[in-house]
Coordinates of C-alpha atoms in Angstrom, one line a residue:
M297 CA 0.0 0.0 0.0
D298 CA 1.1 3.5 -0.8
V299 CA 2.7 5.1 2.3
S300 CA 1.1 8.4 1.4
D301 CA -2.3 6.8 1.8
P302 CA -2.1 4.7 5.0
D303 CA -5.9 4.3 5.3
G304 CA -6.4 3.3 1.6
R305 CA -9.0 6.0 1.1
D306 CA -7.6 7.2 -2.2
S307 CA -7.6 3.6 -3.5
W308 CA -11.2 3.1 -2.4
F309 CA -12.3 6.4 -4.0
T310 CA -10.5 5.5 -7.2
Q311 CA -12.0 2.1 -7.4
N312 CA -15.6 3.4 -6.9
H313 CA -14.9 6.3 -9.4
W314 CA -14.0 3.8 -12.1
Q315 CA -17.0 1.7 -11.4
A316 CA -19.3 4.7 -11.7
L317 CA -17.6 5.7 -14.9
S318 CA -18.0 2.2 -16.3
I319 CA -21.7 2.2 -15.5
G320 CA -22.2 5.6 -17.0
V321 CA -20.4 4.5 -20.2
A322 CA -22.5 1.4 -20.4
V323 CA -25.8 3.3 -19.9
A324 CA -24.8 5.9 -22.6
A325 CA -23.9 3.1 -25.0
G326 CA -27.2 1.4 -24.4
V327 CA -29.2 4.6 -24.9
S328 CA -27.2 5.4 -28.1
G329 CA -27.6 1.9 -29.4
Y330 CA -31.4 2.0 -28.8
Y331 CA -31.7 5.4 -30.5
Y332 CA -29.6 4.1 -33.4
Q333 CA -31.6 1.0 -33.8
H334 CA -34.8 3.0 -33.6
Q335 CA -33.6 5.3 -36.4
R336 CA -32.5 2.3 -38.5
T337 CA -35.9 0.7 -38.1
Q338 CA -37.6 3.9 -39.2
A339 CA -35.3 4.3 -42.1
I340 CA -35.9 0.7 -43.2
A341 CA -39.7 1.1 -42.9
N342 CA -39.7 4.4 -44.9
C343 CA -37.4 3.2 -47.7
K344 CA -40.0 1.1 -49.5
V345 CA -41.5 2.4 -52.7
K346 CA -45.2 3.0 -52.3
D347 CA -48.2 4.0 -54.4
V348 CA -46.9 2.0 -57.4
D349 CA -49.1 -0.8 -58.9
F350 CA -47.3 -3.8 -60.4
S351 CA -50.5 -5.9 -60.7
C352 CA -50.6 -8.2 -63.7
K353 CA -46.8 -7.6 -64.1
T354 CA -44.3 -10.5 -64.1
V355 CA -41.0 -9.7 -62.5
V356 CA -38.0 -12.0 -62.9
I357 CA -35.2 -11.6 -60.3
T358 CA -32.0 -13.5 -60.3
G359 CA -30.3 -14.4 -57.0
A360 CA -33.6 -13.8 -55.2
N361 CA -33.4 -16.3 -52.4
T362 CA -31.3 -14.0 -50.2
G363 CA -30.0 -10.4 -49.8
I364 CA -31.4 -7.5 -51.8
G365 CA -32.8 -9.9 -54.4
F366 CA -35.1 -11.5 -51.8
A367 CA -36.0 -8.1 -50.3
A368 CA -36.9 -6.8 -53.8
A369 CA -39.0 -9.9 -54.5
E370 CA -40.9 -9.4 -51.3
Q371 CA -41.5 -5.7 -52.1
F372 CA -42.6 -6.5 -55.7
A373 CA -45.1 -9.1 -54.3
E374 CA -46.5 -6.5 -51.9
L375 CA -47.1 -4.2 -54.9
G376 CA -49.1 -6.9 -56.7
A377 CA -46.5 -8.4 -59.1
K378 CA -46.1 -12.0 -60.0
V379 CA -42.5 -12.7 -59.0
V380 CA -40.2 -15.4 -60.4
L381 CA -37.3 -16.1 -58.0
A382 CA -34.5 -17.4 -60.2
C383 CA -32.2 -19.2 -57.8
R384 CA -29.2 -21.6 -58.2
D385 CA -30.3 -23.8 -55.3
P386 CA -33.9 -25.1 -55.7
V387 CA -34.2 -25.9 -52.0
K388 CA -33.2 -22.3 -51.0
G389 CA -35.5 -21.0 -53.7
H390 CA -38.4 -22.9 -52.3
Q391 CA -37.6 -21.7 -48.8
A392 CA -37.5 -18.1 -50.0
V393 CA -41.0 -18.5 -51.6
E394 CA -42.3 -20.0 -48.3
R395 CA -40.9 -17.1 -46.3
I396 CA -42.5 -14.5 -48.5
K397 CA -45.9 -16.3 -48.5
A398 CA -45.7 -16.7 -44.7
R399 CA -45.6 -12.8 -44.5
N400 CA -48.0 -12.2 -47.4
Q401 CA -50.6 -14.9 -48.1
N402 CA -51.6 -13.1 -51.3
A403 CA -48.1 -13.1 -52.7
Q404 CA -47.7 -14.5 -56.2
V405 CA -44.2 -15.9 -56.1
V406 CA -42.6 -19.0 -57.7
A407 CA -39.1 -20.3 -57.7
E408 CA -37.2 -21.5 -60.8
V409 CA -33.7 -23.0 -61.0
L410 CA -31.1 -20.7 -62.6
D411 CA -27.3 -20.8 -62.3
V412 CA -26.0 -17.7 -64.0
S413 CA -22.5 -19.1 -64.1
N414 CA -23.7 -21.9 -66.4
L415 CA -24.8 -21.1 -70.0
E416 CA -26.8 -24.3 -70.4
S417 CA -28.7 -23.5 -67.2
I418 CA -29.5 -20.0 -68.6
Q419 CA -30.8 -21.5 -71.8
R420 CA -33.1 -23.9 -69.9
F421 CA -34.4 -21.1 -67.7
S422 CA -35.1 -18.6 -70.5
A423 CA -36.9 -21.3 -72.5
K424 CA -39.4 -21.6 -69.7
M425 CA -40.2 -17.9 -69.5
D426 CA -43.2 -16.9 -71.7
R427 CA -43.9 -13.6 -70.0
C428 CA -41.7 -10.9 -68.4
H429 CA -42.3 -7.3 -67.8
V430 CA -39.2 -6.6 -65.7
L431 CA -35.9 -8.6 -65.8
V432 CA -33.7 -7.8 -62.8
N433 CA -30.1 -9.0 -63.2
N434 CA -29.3 -9.1 -59.5
A435 CA -27.3 -12.3 -58.9
G436 CA -23.7 -11.7 -58.1
A437 CA -20.8 -13.0 -56.1
L438 CA -17.4 -12.1 -54.6
Y439 CA -15.0 -14.9 -54.3
E440 CA -11.9 -14.9 -52.1
A441 CA -9.9 -17.3 -54.3
K442 CA -9.5 -17.4 -58.1
E443 CA -11.5 -20.2 -59.8
M444 CA -11.5 -20.9 -63.5
L445 CA -14.7 -22.5 -64.8
S446 CA -14.8 -25.3 -67.4
S447 CA -15.8 -22.6 -69.9
G448 CA -12.3 -21.0 -69.4
I449 CA -13.9 -17.9 -67.8
E450 CA -13.0 -16.7 -64.3
K451 CA -15.9 -17.4 -62.0
T452 CA -16.5 -13.9 -60.7
F453 CA -16.6 -12.4 -64.2
M454 CA -18.8 -15.3 -65.4
T455 CA -21.3 -15.0 -62.6
N456 CA -21.5 -11.3 -62.4
Y457 CA -21.2 -10.3 -66.1
V458 CA -21.2 -13.0 -68.8
G459 CA -24.1 -14.9 -67.3
P460 CA -26.4 -11.8 -66.9
W461 CA -25.4 -10.7 -70.4
Y462 CA -26.4 -14.0 -72.0
L463 CA -29.6 -14.3 -69.9
T464 CA -30.6 -10.8 -71.0
R465 CA -30.0 -11.6 -74.7
L466 CA -32.1 -14.8 -74.5
M467 CA -34.9 -13.0 -72.6
L468 CA -35.2 -10.2 -75.1
P469 CA -37.7 -12.2 -77.3
T470 CA -39.9 -12.7 -74.2
L471 CA -39.6 -9.1 -73.2
A472 CA -40.6 -8.1 -76.8
K473 CA -43.5 -10.5 -76.9
T474 CA -44.8 -9.3 -73.6
S475 CA -44.5 -5.7 -74.6
V476 CA -46.5 -6.3 -77.8
E477 CA -49.2 -8.4 -76.2
D478 CA -49.8 -6.0 -73.3
Q479 CA -48.9 -2.9 -75.3
C480 CA -46.6 -1.6 -72.6
E481 CA -43.0 -0.9 -71.8
T482 CA -40.9 -3.9 -70.6
K483 CA -37.7 -3.4 -68.7
V484 CA -34.2 -4.7 -68.1
L485 CA -32.5 -3.7 -64.9
V486 CA -28.8 -4.3 -64.1
V487 CA -27.6 -4.2 -60.5
G488 CA -24.3 -2.4 -60.6
S489 CA -21.9 -1.1 -58.0
R490 CA -19.8 2.1 -57.4
L491 CA -16.8 -0.2 -57.3
E492 CA -16.9 -0.2 -61.2
K493 CA -15.0 3.1 -60.9
S494 CA -11.9 1.2 -59.7
S495 CA -11.8 -1.4 -62.5
E496 CA -8.4 -1.9 -64.1
L497 CA -10.0 -2.3 -67.5
K498 CA -10.3 1.5 -68.0
S499 CA -6.5 1.8 -68.1
T500 CA -5.5 -1.5 -69.8
F501 CA -8.0 -0.9 -72.6
A502 CA -6.4 2.5 -73.3
T503 CA -3.0 0.8 -73.9
D504 CA -3.9 -2.7 -75.1
G505 CA -7.3 -2.3 -76.8
E506 CA -9.3 -5.4 -77.5
S507 CA -6.6 -7.8 -76.1
A508 CA -7.2 -6.2 -72.7
V509 CA -10.9 -6.9 -73.0
R510 CA -10.2 -10.5 -73.9
A511 CA -7.8 -10.8 -71.0
I512 CA -10.3 -9.7 -68.4
F513 CA -12.4 -12.9 -69.0
K514 CA -9.5 -14.7 -67.3
G515 CA -9.6 -12.5 -64.2
P516 CA -7.5 -9.5 -63.0
T517 CA -3.9 -9.2 -64.1
G518 CA -1.2 -10.2 -61.8
V519 CA -2.0 -11.6 -58.3
Y520 CA -5.7 -12.4 -57.9
R521 CA -7.6 -9.8 -55.8
S522 CA -11.2 -10.5 -55.1
L523 CA -12.2 -6.8 -55.1
A524 CA -10.4 -6.2 -58.4
A525 CA -12.3 -9.1 -60.0
Y526 CA -15.5 -7.8 -58.6
A527 CA -14.8 -4.3 -59.9
N528 CA -14.1 -5.6 -63.4
S529 CA -17.3 -7.5 -63.5
K530 CA -19.3 -4.5 -62.3
L531 CA -17.8 -2.3 -65.0
G532 CA -18.9 -4.9 -67.4
N533 CA -22.5 -4.7 -66.1
M534 CA -22.5 -0.9 -66.6
L535 CA -21.1 -1.2 -70.1
M536 CA -23.6 -3.8 -71.0
S537 CA -26.5 -1.7 -69.7
Y538 CA -25.5 1.4 -71.7
E539 CA -24.6 -0.5 -74.8
L540 CA -27.9 -2.5 -74.9
A541 CA -29.9 0.7 -74.3
R542 CA -28.0 2.3 -77.2
R543 CA -28.6 -0.7 -79.5
L544 CA -32.3 -1.0 -78.7
D545 CA -32.7 2.7 -79.2
L546 CA -30.9 2.8 -82.6
V547 CA -33.0 -0.1 -84.1
R548 CA -36.3 1.3 -82.8
S549 CA -38.5 3.2 -85.2
A550 CA -41.1 5.6 -83.6
T551 CA -43.2 5.7 -86.7
S552 CA -43.2 2.2 -88.2
S553 CA -45.4 -0.5 -86.8
D554 CA -43.5 -3.3 -88.6
F555 CA -40.0 -2.5 -87.5
T556 CA -39.7 -6.0 -86.0
L557 CA -39.1 -7.2 -89.6
S558 CA -35.9 -5.3 -90.0
S559 CA -32.8 -7.5 -90.1
T560 CA -31.0 -5.3 -87.5
W561 CA -33.8 -5.7 -85.0
R562 CA -34.1 -9.4 -85.6
E563 CA -30.3 -9.8 -85.1
L564 CA -30.4 -8.0 -81.8
I565 CA -33.6 -9.4 -80.3
Y566 CA -33.4 -13.0 -81.6
Y567 CA -29.8 -13.7 -80.9
D568 CA -28.5 -17.2 -80.2
P569 CA -25.3 -18.5 -81.7
L570 CA -26.5 -22.1 -82.0
K571 CA -30.1 -21.9 -83.0
T572 CA -32.7 -19.9 -85.0
T573 CA -36.2 -18.9 -83.9
N574 CA -39.4 -17.9 -85.7
A575 CA -40.6 -15.8 -82.8
A576 CA -40.1 -12.7 -84.9
A577 CA -42.9 -13.6 -87.2
A578 CA -45.3 -14.2 -84.3
I579 CA -44.4 -10.8 -82.7
S580 CA -44.7 -9.0 -86.1
A581 CA -48.2 -10.5 -86.5
S582 CA -49.1 -9.3 -83.0
V583 CA -47.9 -5.8 -83.8
A584 CA -50.2 -5.7 -86.8
K585 CA -53.3 -6.8 -84.8
K586 CA -52.7 -4.7 -81.7
P587 CA -53.6 -0.9 -81.6
T588 CA -50.8 1.3 -80.4
T589 CA -52.4 2.8 -77.3
V590 CA -50.9 3.9 -74.1
K591 CA -52.1 2.3 -70.8
G592 CA -50.8 1.6 -67.4
L593 CA -47.6 2.3 -65.5
F594 CA -45.4 0.7 -68.1
A595 CA -46.7 2.4 -71.2
K596 CA -44.5 5.2 -72.5
P597 CA -43.4 6.4 -75.9
P598 CA -40.1 5.1 -77.2
P599 CA -37.0 7.4 -77.0
S600 CA -35.5 9.1 -80.1
T601 CA -32.9 7.4 -82.2
A602 CA -30.2 9.6 -80.7
D603 CA -27.0 8.0 -79.4
P604 CA -27.2 7.4 -75.6
Y605 CA -23.8 9.0 -75.1
D606 CA -25.1 12.2 -76.6
S607 CA -26.8 14.6 -74.2
S608 CA -30.0 14.4 -76.2
F609 CA -30.4 10.7 -75.3
N610 CA -31.7 11.5 -71.8
A611 CA -34.0 14.4 -72.9
P612 CA -37.7 14.2 -71.9
L613 CA -39.7 12.1 -74.3
S614 CA -42.6 13.4 -76.4
A615 CA -45.7 11.3 -76.8
S616 CA -46.2 11.7 -80.6
S617 CA -46.5 8.1 -81.7
I618 CA -45.8 4.8 -80.0
S619 CA -44.5 1.6 -81.3
F620 CA -44.1 -1.8 -79.6
P621 CA -42.1 -3.7 -78.6
Y622 CA -40.7 -1.0 -76.3
I623 CA -37.9 -2.3 -74.1
T624 CA -35.9 0.0 -71.8
V625 CA -32.6 -0.8 -70.1
N626 CA -31.3 0.9 -66.9
A627 CA -28.7 0.2 -64.2
L628 CA -28.7 0.9 -60.5
T629 CA -26.5 0.8 -57.5
P630 CA -28.0 -0.4 -54.2
G631 CA -25.1 1.1 -52.2
M632 CA -23.2 -0.7 -49.5
V633 CA -25.6 -3.4 -48.3
A634 CA -25.0 -5.9 -45.5
T635 CA -25.6 -9.2 -47.5
D636 CA -23.8 -12.5 -47.8
I637 CA -22.6 -11.7 -51.4
S638 CA -19.1 -12.0 -50.1
R639 CA -19.8 -15.2 -48.1
D640 CA -16.3 -16.6 -49.0
V641 CA -14.6 -13.5 -47.8
H642 CA -16.5 -13.6 -44.6
K643 CA -14.8 -16.9 -43.8
T644 CA -11.4 -15.2 -43.7
W645 CA -9.8 -13.3 -40.8
L646 CA -10.5 -10.0 -42.5
G647 CA -14.2 -10.9 -42.9
F648 CA -14.3 -11.8 -39.2
F649 CA -13.3 -8.3 -38.2
M650 CA -15.4 -6.6 -40.9
R651 CA -18.7 -8.2 -39.9
P652 CA -19.6 -5.9 -36.9
I653 CA -18.5 -2.8 -38.9
V654 CA -20.7 -3.9 -41.9
A655 CA -23.7 -4.6 -39.6
L656 CA -23.5 -1.1 -38.1
T657 CA -22.7 1.1 -41.1
W658 CA -24.0 -0.6 -44.2
K659 CA -27.6 -0.6 -45.5
H660 CA -30.1 -3.2 -44.5
P661 CA -31.1 -5.6 -47.4
T662 CA -34.6 -4.0 -47.4
E663 CA -33.1 -0.6 -48.3
G664 CA -31.0 -2.2 -51.0
G665 CA -34.1 -4.0 -52.4
S666 CA -36.0 -0.8 -52.5
E667 CA -33.4 0.7 -54.9
I668 CA -34.4 -2.1 -57.4
V669 CA -38.1 -1.4 -57.0
Y670 CA -37.5 2.3 -57.4
A671 CA -35.6 1.8 -60.7
A672 CA -38.3 -0.5 -61.9
S673 CA -40.9 2.1 -61.2
Q674 CA -39.2 4.7 -63.5
T675 CA -40.9 4.8 -66.9
G676 CA -40.0 6.1 -70.3
V677 CA -36.3 6.3 -69.6
S678 CA -33.4 4.2 -70.9
G679 CA -29.7 4.3 -70.5
R680 CA -29.9 5.7 -67.0
Y681 CA -28.2 4.9 -63.7
F682 CA -30.1 5.1 -60.4
G683 CA -29.1 5.1 -56.7
E684 CA -30.5 6.5 -53.5
H685 CA -33.9 6.8 -55.2
K686 CA -32.7 9.2 -57.8
E687 CA -30.7 9.4 -61.0
V688 CA -26.9 9.4 -60.4
E689 CA -23.8 9.6 -62.5
S690 CA -21.6 6.6 -63.3
S691 CA -18.0 6.8 -64.2
A692 CA -17.0 8.2 -67.6
H693 CA -15.5 4.8 -68.5
A694 CA -18.8 3.1 -68.0
K695 CA -20.2 5.3 -70.7
D696 CA -17.3 4.9 -73.1
P697 CA -19.0 3.7 -76.4
V698 CA -15.7 2.3 -77.8
L699 CA -15.0 0.2 -74.8
A700 CA -18.7 -0.9 -74.6
K701 CA -18.8 -2.0 -78.2
A702 CA -15.5 -3.9 -77.8
L703 CA -16.7 -5.7 -74.7
W704 CA -20.0 -6.6 -76.5
K705 CA -18.1 -7.9 -79.5
V706 CA -15.7 -10.0 -77.4
T707 CA -18.5 -11.3 -75.2
E708 CA -20.4 -12.6 -78.3
S709 CA -17.3 -14.3 -79.5
V710 CA -16.5 -15.9 -76.2
V711 CA -20.0 -17.1 -75.6
H712 CA -20.2 -18.5 -79.2
H713 CA -16.9 -20.3 -78.6
V714 CA -18.0 -21.8 -75.3
L715 CA -21.3 -23.0 -76.6
T716 CA -19.9 -24.4 -79.8
H717 CA -17.2 -26.3 -77.8
A718 CA -19.9 -27.6 -75.5
E719 CA -22.0 -28.8 -78.4
Q720 CA -18.9 -30.5 -79.9
V721 CA -18.2 -32.3 -76.6
A722 CA -21.8 -33.4 -76.4
E723 CA -21.6 -34.8 -79.9
L724 CA -18.4 -36.7 -79.1
R725 CA -20.1 -38.2 -76.0
E726 CA -23.1 -39.3 -78.0
D727 CA -20.8 -40.9 -80.6
S728 CA -18.8 -42.7 -77.9
N729 CA -22.0 -44.0 -76.4
D730 CA -23.2 -45.3 -79.7
D731 CA -20.0 -47.2 -80.1

């Protein structure tokens, strides 16, 4: 004991002082935590899009068994839509449907199997879809370790970009058919990310051109970094969104009711490197029978034939004459959302320390899902980028028409090669079985 305090009074006072201080800090933390949780609960409740009717609309959402995809599916169902949950795991898809129906007995939700990292799975899924008003390319992943698929494409890039690109191409006939039959706008939504701004492709393309685009299908250059791979795939999403919007706009005629017969339109809408389709004839016949009238939330006049990278592309539309099919394409960023997209990263020591920070500072999945619903509620616009329930700016590289066209061209070539090779392998297997 200190000789200057023979009775131990200072030690007693110090001990009780620290106890009181600890209790005070604990109480303050509890009150602050309660207030924060109350504010977060209010923010989550107020974020949902209201007063929008999606009745009689079919919404297809990839990766909808969890995260913002599930949250968006639940919100679309609340607004009256029939929602197709496109999920890789049929068991998880069924469980997601049951969770939604448990909260909303009137929900029209079904689950279908779709693995966006597998081109054959995408073909099977798209063949089942006979109606679609909104296609939401939401499924995505962030992998800690590099993995090359049998297609020769790096898994992150395949899952986040190539798969959604191919799915969208195969769903265009269904979107066009639905637009003609219901005389309304149909929509493609691409879930992007602000991380697209950090993609290495913007610099490598400037020096290496198309070879840089081809290289990105193999993953980031040098040592594999999961965030770099994710950023590359998200820039791909943005480039796809702007490029498809541009191509649809350029082949659309605001005055001709038989524009579906044009070779350019047929080439864009009815794309498949391994098969042909006579769907164009059926849609053209529907166009001739249907009057071009405006009705409902989704019906808006088509945009002009201006290039989307020109300022006139996003000018307000004038309702002079309307032609269908009318398909719009937009992208959105949900922001930083606490989901399990990076489930592999969460297993690492970095993920262990990041989890509490993510839980406290990132958005709730409901908030992220509302960004999807908000973008889907916007009508008569194409080639836009949404976030925080408003239109936002993407990076300049995401709007680069030269880079976008190069990526589109290479993607078509790569997908054609993968599917052709798969067909050849299948034929060899059949021949060997016959022997």
